[in-house]
Short mmCIF file of C-alpha atoms (C1' of nucleotides) in Angstrom, two decimals:
data_model
loop_
_atom_site.label_atom_id
_atom_site.label_comp_id
_atom_site.label_asym_id
_atom_site.label_seq_id
_atom_site.Cartn_x
_atom_site.Cartn_y
_atom_site.Cartn_z
CA MET A 268 38.53 -16.78 -9.20
CA PRO A 269 37.03 -13.31 -8.82
CA SER A 270 37.49 -11.80 -12.25
CA THR A 271 35.72 -8.50 -11.84
CA GLU A 272 37.94 -5.48 -11.91
CA LYS A 273 36.38 -3.88 -14.95
CA SER A 274 34.61 -0.84 -13.58
CA ILE A 275 37.45 0.02 -11.27
CA ALA A 276 39.99 -0.57 -14.01
CA SER A 277 38.13 1.88 -16.24
CA ASN A 278 39.48 4.53 -13.91
CA THR A 279 42.50 4.73 -16.18
CA VAL A 280 43.95 7.90 -14.73
CA SER A 281 45.13 6.67 -11.39
CA ASN A 282 46.10 3.13 -12.21
CA THR A 283 49.69 3.63 -11.12
CA ALA A 284 49.21 3.10 -7.42
CA ARG A 285 45.55 3.44 -6.61
CA SER A 286 44.21 0.23 -8.04
CA VAL A 287 46.85 -1.66 -6.14
CA VAL A 288 45.57 -0.57 -2.78
CA SER A 289 41.89 -0.25 -3.65
CA SER A 290 41.35 -3.38 -5.66
CA SER A 291 39.92 -5.38 -2.79
CA ARG A 292 36.72 -3.35 -2.60
CA HIS A 293 33.49 -4.18 -4.45
CA SER A 294 34.55 -7.13 -6.48
CA VAL A 295 31.27 -8.84 -7.38
CA VAL A 296 29.46 -8.05 -10.60
CA PRO A 297 26.02 -6.44 -10.31
CA THR A 298 23.21 -8.94 -10.62
CA THR A 299 20.27 -6.70 -11.39
CA ARG A 300 19.57 -3.42 -13.13
CA ALA A 301 18.67 -1.70 -9.87
CA GLU A 302 21.91 -2.90 -8.32
CA ALA A 303 23.96 -1.63 -11.26
CA VAL A 304 22.32 1.80 -11.27
CA PHE A 305 22.63 1.88 -7.49
CA ARG A 306 26.40 1.58 -7.72
CA GLN A 307 26.80 4.02 -10.57
CA LEU A 308 24.62 6.65 -8.95
CA ARG A 309 26.26 6.18 -5.57
CA GLN A 310 29.65 6.77 -7.12
CA ARG A 311 28.44 9.87 -8.92
CA ILE A 312 27.11 11.26 -5.67
CA VAL A 313 30.25 10.38 -3.73
CA GLU A 314 32.46 12.01 -6.32
CA GLY A 315 30.36 15.14 -6.42
CA ASP A 316 29.20 14.64 -10.00
CA ILE A 317 25.76 15.25 -8.55
CA ALA A 318 25.98 18.33 -6.37
CA VAL A 319 25.38 18.16 -2.65
CA GLY A 320 21.92 19.30 -1.67
CA ALA A 321 20.68 18.75 -5.21
CA LYS A 322 17.22 17.32 -5.73
CA LEU A 323 17.05 14.18 -7.82
CA SER A 324 14.44 14.04 -10.55
CA GLU A 325 13.11 10.52 -10.91
CA PRO A 326 11.84 10.92 -14.48
CA GLU A 327 15.10 12.48 -15.59
CA LEU A 328 17.35 9.87 -13.98
CA ALA A 329 15.16 7.03 -15.20
CA LYS A 330 15.44 8.32 -18.75
CA HIS A 331 19.19 8.83 -18.41
CA TYR A 332 19.81 5.25 -17.31
CA GLN A 333 17.10 3.87 -19.60
CA ILE A 334 15.24 2.15 -16.82
CA SER A 335 11.76 2.48 -15.42
CA ARG A 336 11.00 4.66 -12.43
CA SER A 337 10.32 1.59 -10.28
CA THR A 338 13.81 0.26 -10.85
CA LEU A 339 15.31 3.67 -10.26
CA ARG A 340 13.40 4.05 -7.01
CA ASP A 341 14.79 0.73 -5.87
CA ALA A 342 18.29 2.05 -6.52
CA LEU A 343 17.54 5.33 -4.76
CA ALA A 344 16.23 3.53 -1.70
CA ARG A 345 19.50 1.64 -1.43
CA ILE A 346 21.52 4.83 -1.70
CA GLU A 347 19.40 6.33 1.04
CA GLY A 348 20.48 3.35 3.14
CA CYS A 349 24.08 4.48 2.66
CA GLY A 350 23.19 7.82 4.21
CA LEU A 351 23.87 9.75 1.02
CA LEU A 352 20.26 10.68 0.26
CA GLU A 353 17.40 12.11 2.25
CA ARG A 354 13.80 11.46 1.36
CA LYS A 355 10.74 13.55 2.06
CA ALA A 356 7.24 12.27 1.42
CA ASN A 357 5.66 13.63 -1.74
CA VAL A 358 8.76 15.66 -2.45
CA GLY A 359 11.49 13.22 -3.34
CA TYR A 360 15.13 12.44 -2.79
CA ARG A 361 17.83 14.99 -2.15
CA VAL A 362 21.58 14.62 -1.73
CA VAL A 363 22.47 15.22 1.90
CA GLY A 364 24.04 18.53 2.76
CA LEU A 365 27.59 18.71 4.01
CA SER A 366 27.95 21.24 6.75
CA THR A 367 31.09 21.53 8.81
CA ASP A 368 28.97 20.54 11.80
CA GLN A 369 28.14 17.27 10.10
CA LEU A 370 31.81 16.74 9.33
CA LEU A 371 32.66 17.07 13.01
CA GLU A 372 29.81 14.75 13.87
CA MET A 373 31.32 12.14 11.59
CA PHE A 374 34.69 12.48 13.24
CA HIS A 375 33.13 11.85 16.64
CA VAL A 376 31.33 8.76 15.40
CA ARG A 377 34.43 7.45 13.68
CA GLU A 378 36.52 8.12 16.78
CA SER A 379 34.33 5.86 18.88
CA LEU A 380 33.51 3.23 16.27
CA GLU A 381 36.97 2.83 14.77
CA GLY A 382 38.48 2.94 18.21
CA MET A 383 36.43 -0.10 19.11
CA ALA A 384 37.22 -1.69 15.76
CA CYS A 385 40.91 -1.25 16.46
CA ARG A 386 40.57 -2.82 19.90
CA LEU A 387 38.83 -5.81 18.41
CA ALA A 388 41.29 -5.97 15.53
CA ALA A 389 44.17 -6.31 17.97
CA GLN A 390 42.28 -9.20 19.45
CA ASN A 391 41.01 -10.94 16.32
CA MET A 392 43.25 -10.13 13.36
CA THR A 393 45.17 -13.05 11.92
CA THR A 394 48.92 -12.76 11.46
CA GLU A 395 48.36 -12.74 7.73
CA GLN A 396 45.96 -9.83 7.97
CA ILE A 397 48.50 -7.95 10.05
CA ALA A 398 51.14 -8.68 7.44
CA GLU A 399 48.86 -7.30 4.73
CA LEU A 400 48.33 -4.21 6.79
CA LYS A 401 52.06 -3.66 7.09
CA ASP A 402 52.46 -4.18 3.37
CA LEU A 403 49.84 -1.53 2.79
CA LEU A 404 51.78 0.93 4.89
CA VAL A 405 54.99 0.18 3.00
CA GLN A 406 53.19 0.81 -0.28
CA HIS A 407 51.88 4.08 1.05
CA GLN A 408 55.33 5.14 2.07
CA ALA A 409 56.79 4.41 -1.33
CA ASN A 410 53.79 6.04 -2.89
CA GLU A 411 54.26 9.15 -0.82
CA LYS A 412 57.90 9.44 -1.69
CA LEU A 413 57.02 9.23 -5.38
CA GLN A 414 54.37 11.90 -5.41
CA GLN A 415 55.03 13.88 -2.29
CA GLY A 416 52.64 16.71 -1.73
CA GLU A 417 49.93 15.01 -3.74
CA ALA A 418 48.09 14.20 -0.57
CA TYR A 419 44.89 13.22 -2.31
CA PHE A 420 45.72 9.63 -3.22
CA GLN A 421 47.44 9.21 0.06
CA LYS A 422 44.14 10.06 1.63
CA GLU A 423 42.33 7.42 -0.38
CA GLY A 424 45.05 5.09 0.80
CA ASP A 425 44.43 6.27 4.31
CA LEU A 426 40.87 5.10 4.00
CA ASP A 427 42.12 1.72 2.78
CA PHE A 428 44.19 1.48 5.93
CA HIS A 429 41.20 2.17 8.14
CA TYR A 430 39.15 -0.15 5.97
CA LYS A 431 41.48 -3.07 6.58
CA ILE A 432 41.50 -2.57 10.33
CA VAL A 433 37.73 -2.51 10.45
CA GLN A 434 37.65 -5.71 8.44
CA GLY A 435 40.04 -7.18 10.94
CA SER A 436 37.72 -6.49 13.85
CA ASP A 437 35.73 -9.54 12.77
CA ASN A 438 32.56 -7.75 13.91
CA GLN A 439 30.01 -7.90 11.10
CA LEU A 440 27.84 -5.14 12.53
CA LEU A 441 30.79 -2.82 12.93
CA ILE A 442 31.94 -3.63 9.42
CA ARG A 443 28.53 -2.89 8.01
CA LEU A 444 28.10 0.40 9.83
CA LEU A 445 31.51 1.69 8.83
CA CYS A 446 32.17 0.21 5.41
CA GLU A 447 28.67 0.28 3.98
CA GLU A 448 27.34 3.44 5.52
CA LEU A 449 29.84 5.85 6.98
CA TYR A 450 32.74 5.52 4.59
CA TYR A 451 30.71 6.61 1.59
CA LEU A 452 29.90 9.79 3.45
CA VAL A 453 33.55 10.18 4.38
CA ARG A 454 34.63 9.83 0.79
CA MET A 455 31.98 12.32 -0.32
CA TYR A 456 33.30 14.87 2.15
CA ARG A 457 36.83 14.32 0.92
CA TYR A 458 35.87 14.82 -2.70
CA GLN A 459 33.94 17.92 -1.72
CA PHE A 460 36.45 19.62 0.55
CA GLY A 461 39.63 18.50 -1.22
CA MET A 462 41.20 17.59 2.10
CA ALA A 463 44.84 18.34 1.29
CA SER A 464 46.14 17.09 4.56
CA PRO A 465 49.14 18.81 6.10
CA ARG A 466 49.28 15.89 8.49
CA ALA A 467 50.58 13.34 5.99
CA LYS A 468 53.87 12.56 7.73
CA ARG A 469 52.39 12.50 11.19
CA ALA A 470 49.51 10.33 10.01
CA PHE A 471 51.98 7.79 8.67
CA SER A 472 53.72 7.68 11.98
CA GLU A 473 50.42 7.23 13.78
CA HIS A 474 49.43 4.42 11.42
CA HIS A 475 52.72 2.74 12.16
CA ASN A 476 52.18 2.92 15.91
CA ILE A 477 48.68 1.55 15.57
CA ILE A 478 49.94 -1.46 13.65
CA GLN A 479 52.56 -2.01 16.31
CA ALA A 480 49.92 -2.07 19.04
CA ILE A 481 47.82 -4.50 17.03
CA GLU A 482 50.83 -6.73 16.46
CA ASP A 483 51.50 -6.68 20.20
CA ARG A 484 47.85 -7.69 20.73
CA ASP A 485 47.46 -4.66 22.98
CA GLY A 486 43.81 -3.84 22.29
CA GLU A 487 43.59 -1.16 24.93
CA LEU A 488 46.49 0.79 23.49
CA ALA A 489 45.37 0.20 19.91
CA GLU A 490 42.02 1.76 20.71
CA ILE A 491 43.58 4.77 22.38
CA LEU A 492 45.96 5.36 19.49
CA MET A 493 43.21 5.09 16.90
CA ARG A 494 40.99 7.48 18.83
CA ARG A 495 43.80 10.00 19.12
CA HIS A 496 44.60 9.56 15.44
CA ILE A 497 41.07 10.45 14.44
CA ALA A 498 40.67 13.11 17.10
CA ALA A 499 43.81 14.77 15.75
CA SER A 500 42.27 14.94 12.30
CA ARG A 501 39.15 16.43 13.79
CA LYS A 502 41.07 19.07 15.70
CA ASN A 503 42.98 19.88 12.57
CA VAL A 504 39.72 20.54 10.78
CA GLU A 505 38.38 22.53 13.72
CA LYS A 506 41.46 24.72 13.65
CA ARG A 507 41.12 25.38 9.94
CA MET A 508 37.46 26.17 10.47
CA GLN A 509 38.26 28.85 12.99
CA THR A 510 40.92 30.29 10.69
CA HIS A 511 38.70 30.47 7.64
CA GLU A 512 35.73 31.92 9.50
CA MET B 261 -4.42 13.80 18.78
CA PRO B 262 -2.30 11.03 17.38
CA SER B 263 -4.86 8.29 16.90
CA THR B 264 -2.50 5.53 15.89
CA GLU B 265 -2.15 3.36 18.93
CA LYS B 266 -4.42 0.66 17.66
CA SER B 267 -1.95 -2.10 17.12
CA ILE B 268 -0.03 -1.02 20.20
CA ALA B 269 -3.22 -0.81 22.23
CA SER B 270 -3.95 -4.37 21.24
CA ASN B 271 -1.06 -5.19 23.51
CA THR B 272 -3.50 -4.81 26.39
CA VAL B 273 -1.31 -6.54 28.91
CA SER B 274 1.35 -3.95 29.42
CA ASN B 275 -0.59 -0.70 29.39
CA THR B 276 -0.05 -0.11 33.08
CA ALA B 277 3.41 1.34 33.05
CA ARG B 278 4.79 0.94 29.61
CA SER B 279 2.95 3.67 27.79
CA VAL B 280 4.02 6.16 30.44
CA VAL B 281 7.69 5.90 29.70
CA SER B 282 7.55 5.02 26.03
CA SER B 283 4.88 7.39 24.81
CA SER B 284 7.30 10.04 23.60
CA ARG B 285 8.56 7.98 20.68
CA HIS B 286 7.21 8.20 17.13
CA SER B 287 4.28 10.52 17.55
CA VAL B 288 3.73 11.75 13.99
CA VAL B 289 1.04 10.24 11.85
CA PRO B 290 2.14 8.28 8.78
CA THR B 291 1.83 10.25 5.56
CA THR B 292 1.76 7.50 2.98
CA ARG B 293 0.64 3.90 2.67
CA ALA B 294 4.19 2.65 2.38
CA GLU B 295 5.14 4.56 5.53
CA ALA B 296 2.20 3.12 7.45
CA VAL B 297 2.90 -0.46 6.43
CA PHE B 298 6.58 0.15 7.11
CA ARG B 299 5.86 0.97 10.74
CA GLN B 300 3.38 -1.84 11.26
CA LEU B 301 5.65 -4.44 9.72
CA ARG B 302 8.67 -3.16 11.56
CA GLN B 303 6.84 -3.50 14.85
CA ARG B 304 5.68 -7.00 13.99
CA ILE B 305 9.26 -8.00 13.24
CA VAL B 306 10.65 -6.35 16.37
CA GLU B 307 8.08 -8.05 18.57
CA GLY B 308 8.72 -11.43 17.00
CA ASP B 309 5.27 -11.72 15.45
CA ILE B 310 7.21 -12.58 12.31
CA ALA B 311 9.79 -15.17 13.25
CA VAL B 312 13.49 -14.49 12.99
CA GLY B 313 15.03 -15.94 9.88
CA ALA B 314 11.62 -16.18 8.23
CA LYS B 315 11.35 -15.41 4.56
CA LEU B 316 8.83 -12.70 3.66
CA SER B 317 6.44 -13.43 0.81
CA GLU B 318 5.72 -10.25 -1.11
CA PRO B 319 2.43 -11.44 -2.64
CA GLU B 320 1.18 -12.67 0.70
CA LEU B 321 2.08 -9.51 2.63
CA ALA B 322 0.74 -7.27 -0.12
CA LYS B 323 -2.57 -9.09 0.03
CA HIS B 324 -2.63 -8.97 3.81
CA TYR B 325 -2.19 -5.19 3.93
CA GLN B 326 -4.31 -4.64 0.82
CA ILE B 327 -1.60 -2.76 -1.03
CA SER B 328 0.27 -3.38 -4.24
CA ARG B 329 3.61 -5.11 -4.31
CA SER B 330 5.35 -1.87 -5.29
CA THR B 331 4.15 -0.14 -2.15
CA LEU B 332 5.06 -3.14 -0.05
CA ARG B 333 8.53 -3.27 -1.53
CA ASP B 334 8.97 0.38 -0.62
CA ALA B 335 8.10 -0.48 2.97
CA LEU B 336 10.43 -3.50 2.96
CA ALA B 337 13.32 -1.43 1.67
CA ARG B 338 12.89 0.94 4.60
CA ILE B 339 12.85 -1.91 7.07
CA GLU B 340 16.04 -3.22 5.53
CA GLY B 341 17.51 0.19 6.29
CA CYS B 342 16.75 -0.47 9.97
CA GLY B 343 18.90 -3.58 9.80
CA LEU B 344 15.98 -5.89 10.47
CA LEU B 345 15.81 -7.47 7.00
CA GLU B 346 18.34 -8.96 4.64
CA ARG B 347 17.82 -9.00 0.90
CA LYS B 348 19.21 -11.39 -1.67
CA ALA B 349 18.83 -10.75 -5.37
CA ASN B 350 16.12 -12.84 -7.00
CA VAL B 351 15.34 -14.48 -3.69
CA GLY B 352 13.76 -11.82 -1.51
CA TYR B 353 13.73 -10.44 1.98
CA ARG B 354 14.42 -12.44 5.11
CA VAL B 355 14.31 -11.44 8.78
CA VAL B 356 17.85 -11.27 10.09
CA GLY B 357 19.02 -14.13 12.26
CA LEU B 358 19.85 -13.55 15.91
CA SER B 359 22.89 -15.48 16.97
CA THR B 360 24.56 -14.95 20.29
CA ASP B 361 27.60 -13.80 18.34
CA GLN B 362 25.56 -11.03 16.81
CA LEU B 363 24.26 -10.10 20.23
CA LEU B 364 27.80 -9.65 21.51
CA GLU B 365 28.66 -7.67 18.40
CA MET B 366 25.82 -5.31 19.21
CA PHE B 367 27.08 -4.83 22.73
CA HIS B 368 30.50 -3.86 21.43
CA VAL B 369 29.05 -1.36 19.02
CA ARG B 370 26.78 0.09 21.67
CA GLU B 371 29.64 0.31 24.12
CA SER B 372 31.63 2.54 21.81
CA LEU B 373 28.76 4.51 20.29
CA GLU B 374 26.80 5.18 23.46
CA GLY B 375 30.02 5.90 25.30
CA MET B 376 30.69 8.71 22.86
CA ALA B 377 27.05 9.78 23.04
CA CYS B 378 27.35 10.04 26.79
CA ARG B 379 30.51 12.10 26.54
CA LEU B 380 28.81 14.50 24.16
CA ALA B 381 25.65 14.54 26.25
CA ALA B 382 27.63 15.71 29.27
CA GLN B 383 28.84 18.52 27.08
CA ASN B 384 25.68 19.46 25.21
CA MET B 385 22.61 18.50 27.24
CA THR B 386 20.50 21.38 28.46
CA THR B 387 19.61 21.59 32.13
CA GLU B 388 16.01 20.83 31.21
CA GLN B 389 17.04 17.68 29.39
CA ILE B 390 19.02 16.61 32.41
CA ALA B 391 16.01 17.27 34.61
CA GLU B 392 13.86 15.11 32.34
CA LEU B 393 16.45 12.37 32.56
CA LYS B 394 16.33 12.47 36.34
CA ASP B 395 12.54 12.39 36.26
CA LEU B 396 12.73 9.31 34.11
CA LEU B 397 14.93 7.58 36.63
CA VAL B 398 12.53 8.49 39.44
CA GLN B 399 9.66 7.01 37.47
CA HIS B 400 11.64 3.85 36.90
CA GLN B 401 12.39 3.56 40.59
CA ALA B 402 8.74 3.89 41.56
CA ASN B 403 7.89 1.54 38.77
CA GLU B 404 10.36 -1.03 39.97
CA LYS B 405 9.06 -0.89 43.51
CA LEU B 406 5.56 -1.54 42.25
CA GLN B 407 6.36 -4.59 40.17
CA GLN B 408 9.66 -5.76 41.51
CA GLY B 409 11.10 -8.75 39.80
CA GLU B 410 9.24 -8.02 36.61
CA ALA B 411 12.46 -6.89 35.01
CA TYR B 412 11.13 -6.93 31.50
CA PHE B 413 9.34 -3.60 31.48
CA GLN B 414 12.17 -2.10 33.38
CA LYS B 415 14.27 -3.08 30.44
CA GLU B 416 12.05 -1.20 28.04
CA GLY B 417 12.46 1.73 30.37
CA ASP B 418 16.17 1.14 30.33
CA LEU B 419 16.11 1.68 26.61
CA ASP B 420 14.23 4.95 27.13
CA PHE B 421 17.02 6.05 29.44
CA HIS B 422 19.67 5.31 26.84
CA TYR B 423 17.44 6.88 24.21
CA LYS B 424 17.29 10.18 26.05
CA ILE B 425 21.04 10.35 26.53
CA VAL B 426 21.66 9.73 22.86
CA GLN B 427 19.19 12.49 22.02
CA GLY B 428 21.12 14.73 24.39
CA SER B 429 24.36 14.19 22.50
CA ASP B 430 23.10 16.66 19.91
CA ASN B 431 24.91 14.67 17.23
CA GLN B 432 22.45 13.94 14.43
CA LEU B 433 24.54 11.15 12.93
CA LEU B 434 24.92 9.42 16.25
CA ILE B 435 21.21 9.79 16.90
CA ARG B 436 20.36 8.29 13.54
CA LEU B 437 22.70 5.33 13.86
CA LEU B 438 21.49 4.42 17.33
CA CYS B 439 17.83 5.38 17.39
CA GLU B 440 16.89 4.55 13.80
CA GLU B 441 19.03 1.51 13.21
CA LEU B 442 20.52 -0.20 16.23
CA TYR B 443 17.77 0.18 18.78
CA TYR B 444 15.24 -1.71 16.68
CA LEU B 445 17.64 -4.62 16.60
CA VAL B 446 18.17 -4.30 20.34
CA ARG B 447 14.47 -4.41 20.98
CA MET B 448 14.07 -7.42 18.71
CA TYR B 449 16.73 -9.27 20.66
CA ARG B 450 15.02 -8.43 23.92
CA TYR B 451 11.67 -9.69 22.72
CA GLN B 452 13.35 -12.82 21.46
CA PHE B 453 15.54 -13.68 24.40
CA GLY B 454 13.28 -12.43 27.18
CA MET B 455 16.17 -10.71 28.87
CA ALA B 456 15.08 -11.09 32.48
CA SER B 457 17.91 -9.09 33.89
CA PRO B 458 19.29 -10.03 37.29
CA ARG B 459 21.15 -6.74 37.16
CA ALA B 460 18.14 -4.50 37.74
CA LYS B 461 19.27 -2.93 41.00
CA ARG B 462 22.84 -2.50 39.89
CA ALA B 463 21.73 -1.03 36.57
CA PHE B 464 19.69 1.58 38.43
CA SER B 465 22.70 2.54 40.45
CA GLU B 466 24.81 2.80 37.30
CA HIS B 467 22.19 4.95 35.62
CA HIS B 468 22.24 7.22 38.62
CA ASN B 469 26.01 7.63 38.51
CA ILE B 470 25.90 8.35 34.79
CA ILE B 471 23.40 11.14 35.32
CA GLN B 472 25.58 12.55 38.06
CA ALA B 473 28.59 12.67 35.75
CA ILE B 474 26.50 14.36 33.06
CA GLU B 475 25.22 16.90 35.55
CA ASP B 476 28.81 17.61 36.59
CA ARG B 477 29.63 18.11 32.90
CA ASP B 478 32.35 15.50 33.25
CA GLY B 479 32.27 14.03 29.77
CA GLU B 480 35.30 11.84 30.26
CA LEU B 481 33.83 10.14 33.31
CA ALA B 482 30.38 9.92 31.76
CA GLU B 483 31.83 8.02 28.80
CA ILE B 484 33.73 5.63 31.02
CA LEU B 485 30.67 4.92 33.16
CA MET B 486 28.44 4.30 30.17
CA ARG B 487 30.97 1.98 28.60
CA ARG B 488 31.30 0.01 31.81
CA HIS B 489 27.53 -0.08 32.15
CA ILE B 490 27.12 -1.66 28.74
CA ALA B 491 30.20 -3.85 29.07
CA ALA B 492 28.74 -5.22 32.31
CA SER B 493 25.58 -6.22 30.48
CA ARG B 494 27.67 -7.89 27.81
CA LYS B 495 29.71 -9.82 30.35
CA ASN B 496 26.53 -10.87 32.05
CA VAL B 497 25.30 -12.33 28.79
CA GLU B 498 28.65 -13.95 28.10
CA LYS B 499 28.54 -15.62 31.49
CA ARG B 500 25.04 -16.96 30.90
CA MET B 501 26.15 -18.21 27.51
CA GLN B 502 28.94 -20.25 29.02
CA THR B 503 26.57 -21.63 31.62
CA HIS B 504 23.90 -22.68 29.17
CA GLU B 505 26.32 -24.23 26.71
"C1'" DC C 156 19.67 -46.22 -3.73
"C1'" DC C 157 21.67 -41.97 -5.02
"C1'" DA C 158 23.07 -38.27 -8.21
"C1'" DC C 159 22.03 -35.48 -11.97
"C1'" DG C 160 19.13 -32.90 -15.26
"C1'" DG C 161 15.02 -30.89 -16.91
"C1'" DC C 162 10.43 -29.15 -16.27
"C1'" DA C 163 6.46 -26.81 -13.81
"C1'" DT C 164 5.46 -23.51 -10.51
"C1'" DA C 165 6.01 -19.67 -7.76
"C1'" DT C 166 8.54 -15.62 -6.62
"C1'" DT C 167 11.14 -11.58 -7.63
"C1'" DG C 168 12.60 -7.90 -11.05
"C1'" DT C 169 10.94 -4.58 -14.26
"C1'" DC C 170 7.74 -1.95 -16.80
"C1'" DG C 171 4.28 1.68 -18.10
"C1'" DA C 172 0.06 4.12 -16.65
"C1'" DC C 173 -3.00 6.40 -13.44
"C1'" DA C 174 -3.98 8.89 -9.04
"C1'" DA C 175 -2.58 12.00 -5.32
"C1'" DT C 176 0.21 15.66 -3.94
"C1'" DC C 177 3.31 19.45 -4.22
"C1'" DT C 178 5.32 23.64 -6.56
"C1'" DC C 179 5.17 27.67 -8.91
"C1'" DC C 180 2.93 31.36 -11.05
"C1'" DC C 181 -0.70 34.22 -11.92
"C1'" DT C 182 -4.71 36.53 -10.68
"C1'" DT C 183 -7.37 39.13 -7.44
"C1'" DG C 184 -8.31 42.10 -3.80
"C1'" DA C 185 -7.11 45.15 -0.02
"C1'" DT D 40 2.78 47.10 -3.40
"C1'" DC D 41 1.92 43.04 -1.03
"C1'" DA D 42 -0.72 39.06 0.70
"C1'" DA D 43 -3.93 35.45 -0.13
"C1'" DG D 44 -6.16 32.20 -3.13
"C1'" DG D 45 -6.60 29.35 -7.12
"C1'" DG D 46 -5.13 26.81 -11.09
"C1'" DA D 47 -1.80 24.64 -14.41
"C1'" DG D 48 2.04 21.85 -14.63
"C1'" DA D 49 5.18 18.63 -12.96
"C1'" DT D 50 6.56 15.22 -9.58
"C1'" DT D 51 5.87 11.50 -6.45
"C1'" DG D 52 2.87 7.59 -4.75
"C1'" DT D 53 0.43 3.56 -6.14
"C1'" DC D 54 -1.24 0.08 -9.08
"C1'" DG D 55 -1.56 -4.21 -12.01
"C1'" DA D 56 0.76 -6.94 -15.66
"C1'" DC D 57 4.66 -9.06 -17.90
"C1'" DA D 58 9.47 -10.92 -17.99
"C1'" DA D 59 13.40 -13.12 -15.73
"C1'" DT D 60 15.02 -15.97 -12.24
"C1'" DA D 61 14.96 -19.31 -8.42
"C1'" DT D 62 12.77 -23.41 -6.10
"C1'" DG D 63 11.06 -27.87 -5.77
"C1'" DC D 64 9.58 -32.05 -7.97
"C1'" DC D 65 9.94 -35.79 -10.93
"C1'" DG D 66 12.01 -38.81 -14.02
"C1'" DT D 67 16.14 -40.81 -15.82
"C1'" DG D 68 20.50 -43.02 -15.60
"C1'" DG D 69 24.30 -44.90 -13.15
#
DNA sequence: CCACGGCATATTGTCGACAATCTCCCTTGA
DNA sequence: TCAAGGGAGATTGTCGACAATATGCCGTGG
């Protein structure tokens, strides 16, 4: 049995509903020092504990984690693979910047990639996976009724929803690109920009329709709905950008 | 002048037409040992000089390139970022395997990603970029007439065509995902499977129509055409799979 | 004959130190 | 005052050695 919920469980604040929906991610225990530091550092960067655009000092970080620079550099290289760090020769690593342009770029990539994932999910998801997906939505609904307005956790739940669909695509490459590269960036943006969505209710409805299309095994429709769902989020951001500028 | 065509020049067979269309890629000179070995090793893996699925011996490679294991590991980590290597803790790096399933997965990802790239290219490409794209197609046509049947080099040119469109999308994330991660895998597959396309003429025609849609700034059509173009290649492979099985 | 366990070997993970390069500041001169 | 050049300091790149782990072989027992 997979008995590793320690580090996630240490997030004692949000245990009410969050761990229920997020428990399926990252279950294995780190095997090596570099791997452990990799995960810790990645989380710190995602959550904004290390500022965007900040330069990382190898000596300082190595001392902080009580590891050698070699081990730290191994960890940093992995984080770079997640798209969270940039490296320049003879200069070092730097947390990627988060411009609104980049945010829109991500939406475009997600629109195409998750659209395809949704099409494949309609084709490949097992009935059990679909049932889990529906359960997730029910939990979200109850969750939303409990703490309405607190859109933040709903948004983390939103990512779990997208996560499950991508997993259901049964396309390893797609899963890797989205779950191991893009979604960390997405989460970093959400921590950074707050992302109090005024679209909560509509998003729920859209999620529901997407599940319906998947259940009907209508891949074409499922893809269209997912693309519109993400495009709507993008347009929402674009509108707010124009307002605030 | 960039004086690093040694290992490429050693490929004396294909200098006739290949360097003409592919010369624009990767022109900068490597700055560090790790970077240099990174590029050499990546090319060796792409071209199949190191067999797929083969395990890489760090001591052996370090000795071969006359560098320390630390430097080599740096290079290997970068190659892993290209999706060409897999790493297992306490076991080491291994060249990724190339199953036909994975090949189909790549087609699906490219269909969605390059479809979006094409849509954005229709929107963002400059007239000069479009002109370059047309020039490229003209070169391919002349090239094809010269060595008709030799579909292999045409295929490398095909990748240049897709490359230019992705660049024209003006979406840095998209460019990174396709040009710095997926396309190396694509090229590795082509070296491995030969990929003597019977679709050469039709592909030319499809390329032409795609350019036309981009020139008309019809992003919607451009995306559809690109997706069909890639889907057709996928179906072609699927058909051959059924035949040979 | 096969399955299991332990040992020898080789490989990977980690460490600390040195070399090469960049950054910043200060001096110098116009 | 400002621009250019040089030097001190700090940071990254690279190296070789040691420790921890996996792999394969061999012997033992059933």
